[in-house]
PDB file of C-alpha atoms in Angstrom:
ATOM      1  CA  MET A 574     -67.334 -50.287 -17.582  1.00 65.00           C
ATOM      2  CA  PRO A 575     -68.614 -46.876 -18.428  1.00 74.00           C
ATOM      3  CA  ASN A 576     -71.297 -46.582 -20.818  1.00 83.00           C
ATOM      4  CA  TRP A 577     -69.630 -44.363 -23.333  1.00 81.00           C
ATOM      5  CA  LEU A 578     -66.544 -47.025 -23.359  1.00 82.00           C
ATOM      6  CA  PHE A 579     -69.355 -49.835 -23.961  1.00 85.00           C
ATOM      7  CA  VAL A 580     -71.222 -47.733 -26.770  1.00 86.00           C
ATOM      8  CA  SER A 581     -68.120 -47.054 -28.662  1.00 86.00           C
ATOM      9  CA  ILE A 582     -66.879 -50.997 -28.458  1.00 85.00           C
ATOM     10  CA  VAL A 583     -70.468 -51.953 -29.070  1.00 87.00           C
ATOM     11  CA  GLY A 584     -70.553 -49.709 -32.159  1.00 87.00           C
ATOM     12  CA  SER A 585     -67.297 -50.189 -33.720  1.00 86.00           C
ATOM     13  CA  VAL A 586     -67.951 -54.061 -33.720  1.00 86.00           C
ATOM     14  CA  VAL A 587     -71.357 -53.707 -35.431  1.00 88.00           C
ATOM     15  CA  LEU A 588     -70.240 -51.242 -38.106  1.00 86.00           C
ATOM     16  CA  THR A 589     -67.329 -53.856 -38.990  1.00 85.00           C
ATOM     17  CA  LEU A 590     -69.474 -56.513 -39.144  1.00 85.00           C
ATOM     18  CA  ALA A 591     -72.005 -54.150 -41.078  1.00 85.00           C
ATOM     19  CA  LEU A 592     -69.151 -53.336 -43.428  1.00 82.00           C
ATOM     20  CA  ASN A 593     -68.542 -57.176 -44.274  1.00 83.00           C
ATOM     21  CA  LEU A 594     -72.525 -58.361 -44.625  1.00 85.00           C
ATOM     22  CA  LEU A 595     -73.593 -55.649 -47.271  1.00 84.00           C
ATOM     23  CA  PRO A 596     -71.936 -58.025 -49.761  1.00 82.00           C
ATOM     24  CA  MET A 597     -74.153 -60.632 -48.672  1.00 84.00           C
ATOM     25  CA  LEU A 598     -76.927 -58.706 -48.782  1.00 87.00           C
ATOM     26  CA  PHE A 599     -76.239 -57.198 -52.223  1.00 86.00           C
ATOM     27  CA  PRO A 600     -74.532 -59.107 -54.418  1.00 86.00           C
ATOM     28  CA  ARG A 601     -75.429 -57.687 -57.863  1.00 90.00           C
ATOM     29  CA  THR A 602     -73.622 -54.750 -56.206  1.00 88.00           C
ATOM     30  CA  THR A 603     -70.684 -56.937 -55.189  1.00 84.00           C
ATOM     31  CA  ARG A 604     -70.055 -58.882 -58.359  1.00 88.00           C
ATOM     32  CA  ARG A 605     -69.939 -55.462 -60.187  1.00 91.00           C
ATOM     33  CA  ALA A 606     -67.751 -53.947 -57.925  1.00 88.00           C
ATOM     34  CA  GLN A 607     -65.386 -57.123 -58.265  1.00 89.00           C
ATOM     35  CA  GLU A 608     -65.593 -56.861 -62.388  1.00 93.00           C
ATOM     36  CA  ARG A 609     -64.581 -53.179 -61.859  1.00 93.00           C
ATOM     37  CA  MET A 610     -61.718 -54.050 -59.736  1.00 92.00           C
ATOM     38  CA  ILE A 611     -60.918 -56.701 -62.021  1.00 94.00           C
ATOM     39  CA  ASP A 612     -60.661 -54.268 -65.250  1.00 94.00           C
ATOM     40  CA  ASP A 613     -58.422 -51.694 -62.929  1.00 92.00           C
ATOM     41  CA  ILE A 614     -56.130 -54.425 -62.031  1.00 91.00           C
ATOM     42  CA  ARG A 615     -56.148 -55.764 -66.172  1.00 92.00           C
ATOM     43  CA  ARG A 616     -55.401 -52.231 -67.068  1.00 89.00           C
ATOM     44  CA  GLN A 617     -52.685 -51.767 -64.210  1.00 85.00           C
ATOM     45  CA  GLN A 618     -51.060 -54.727 -65.383  1.00 87.00           C
ATOM     46  CA  GLU A 619     -51.217 -53.699 -69.158  1.00 85.00           C
ATOM     47  CA  ARG A 620     -49.418 -50.404 -67.707  1.00 78.00           C
ATOM     48  CA  ILE A 621     -46.858 -52.173 -65.915  1.00 77.00           C
ATOM     49  CA  ASP A 622     -46.237 -54.505 -69.279  1.00 78.00           C
ATOM     50  CA  ALA A 623     -45.733 -51.630 -71.457  1.00 75.00           C
ATOM     51  CA  PRO A 624     -44.783 -48.766 -68.886  1.00 65.00           C
ATOM     52  CA  GLU A 625     -45.471 -44.993 -69.609  1.00 61.00           C
ATOM     53  CA  PRO A 626     -43.119 -42.251 -68.691  1.00 65.00           C
ATOM     54  CA  GLY A 627     -44.357 -41.050 -64.911  1.00 62.00           C
ATOM     55  CA  PRO A 628     -44.494 -42.352 -61.841  1.00 64.00           C
ATOM     56  CA  ARG A 629     -46.080 -45.901 -60.889  1.00 61.00           C
ATOM     57  CA  ILE A 630     -47.666 -46.513 -57.065  1.00 66.00           C
ATOM     58  CA  ARG A 631     -48.590 -49.925 -55.953  1.00 65.00           C
ATOM     59  CA  VAL A 632     -51.309 -49.941 -52.957  1.00 66.00           C
ATOM     60  CA  PHE A 633     -52.047 -52.841 -51.360  1.00 70.00           C
ATOM     61  CA  PHE A 634     -54.922 -53.107 -48.578  1.00 70.00           C
ATOM     62  CA  PRO A 635     -54.965 -56.297 -46.778  1.00 79.00           C
ATOM     63  CA  TRP A 636     -58.600 -56.417 -45.438  1.00 75.00           C
ATOM     64  CA  LYS A 637     -58.509 -58.697 -42.650  1.00 79.00           C
ATOM     65  CA  PHE A 638     -55.902 -56.732 -41.279  1.00 84.00           C
ATOM     66  CA  MET A 639     -57.619 -53.410 -41.433  1.00 83.00           C
ATOM     67  CA  LEU A 640     -60.782 -55.330 -39.659  1.00 84.00           C
ATOM     68  CA  ILE A 641     -58.564 -56.586 -36.688  1.00 87.00           C
ATOM     69  CA  ALA A 642     -56.608 -53.128 -36.384  1.00 87.00           C
ATOM     70  CA  SER A 643     -59.817 -51.090 -36.220  1.00 88.00           C
ATOM     71  CA  ILE A 644     -60.869 -53.107 -33.656  1.00 88.00           C
ATOM     72  CA  GLY A 645     -57.851 -53.126 -31.879  1.00 89.00           C
ATOM     73  CA  LEU A 646     -57.350 -49.190 -32.672  1.00 89.00           C
ATOM     74  CA  THR A 647     -61.092 -48.399 -30.864  1.00 89.00           C
ATOM     75  CA  LEU A 648     -59.933 -50.564 -27.613  1.00 89.00           C
ATOM     76  CA  LEU A 649     -56.576 -49.109 -27.712  1.00 90.00           C
ATOM     77  CA  VAL A 650     -58.387 -45.302 -27.736  1.00 89.00           C
ATOM     78  CA  ASN A 651     -61.149 -46.247 -25.610  1.00 88.00           C
ATOM     79  CA  LEU A 652     -58.502 -47.404 -23.021  1.00 90.00           C
ATOM     80  CA  VAL A 653     -56.856 -44.181 -22.983  1.00 89.00           C
ATOM     81  CA  ALA A 654     -59.770 -42.219 -22.890  1.00 87.00           C
ATOM     82  CA  TRP A 655     -60.970 -44.161 -19.779  1.00 86.00           C
ATOM     83  CA  LEU A 656     -57.400 -44.156 -18.069  1.00 89.00           C
ATOM     84  CA  ALA A 657     -57.329 -40.539 -18.475  1.00 88.00           C
ATOM     85  CA  ARG A 658     -60.519 -39.932 -16.789  1.00 86.00           C
ATOM     86  CA  SER A 659     -60.268 -42.003 -14.022  1.00 74.00           C
TER      87      SER A 659
END
């Protein structure tokens, strides 16, 4: 396996793990972020219950899928690059 492919895959996995382990290292910050998110959700629900004129956009981020897709896309991009060099 080429060195650049190994570094890219390991880097992607390390970054993914780091972003998932940071909440364990900083629980107070995570708790505050969670409380802010809950407040935002409550405000959004209040806006839905009493709609104001104008567009409403709901956004949903499936974090587990995003992690798996990130690793998968990293592998795919590196595979294509490796095949292009061969």
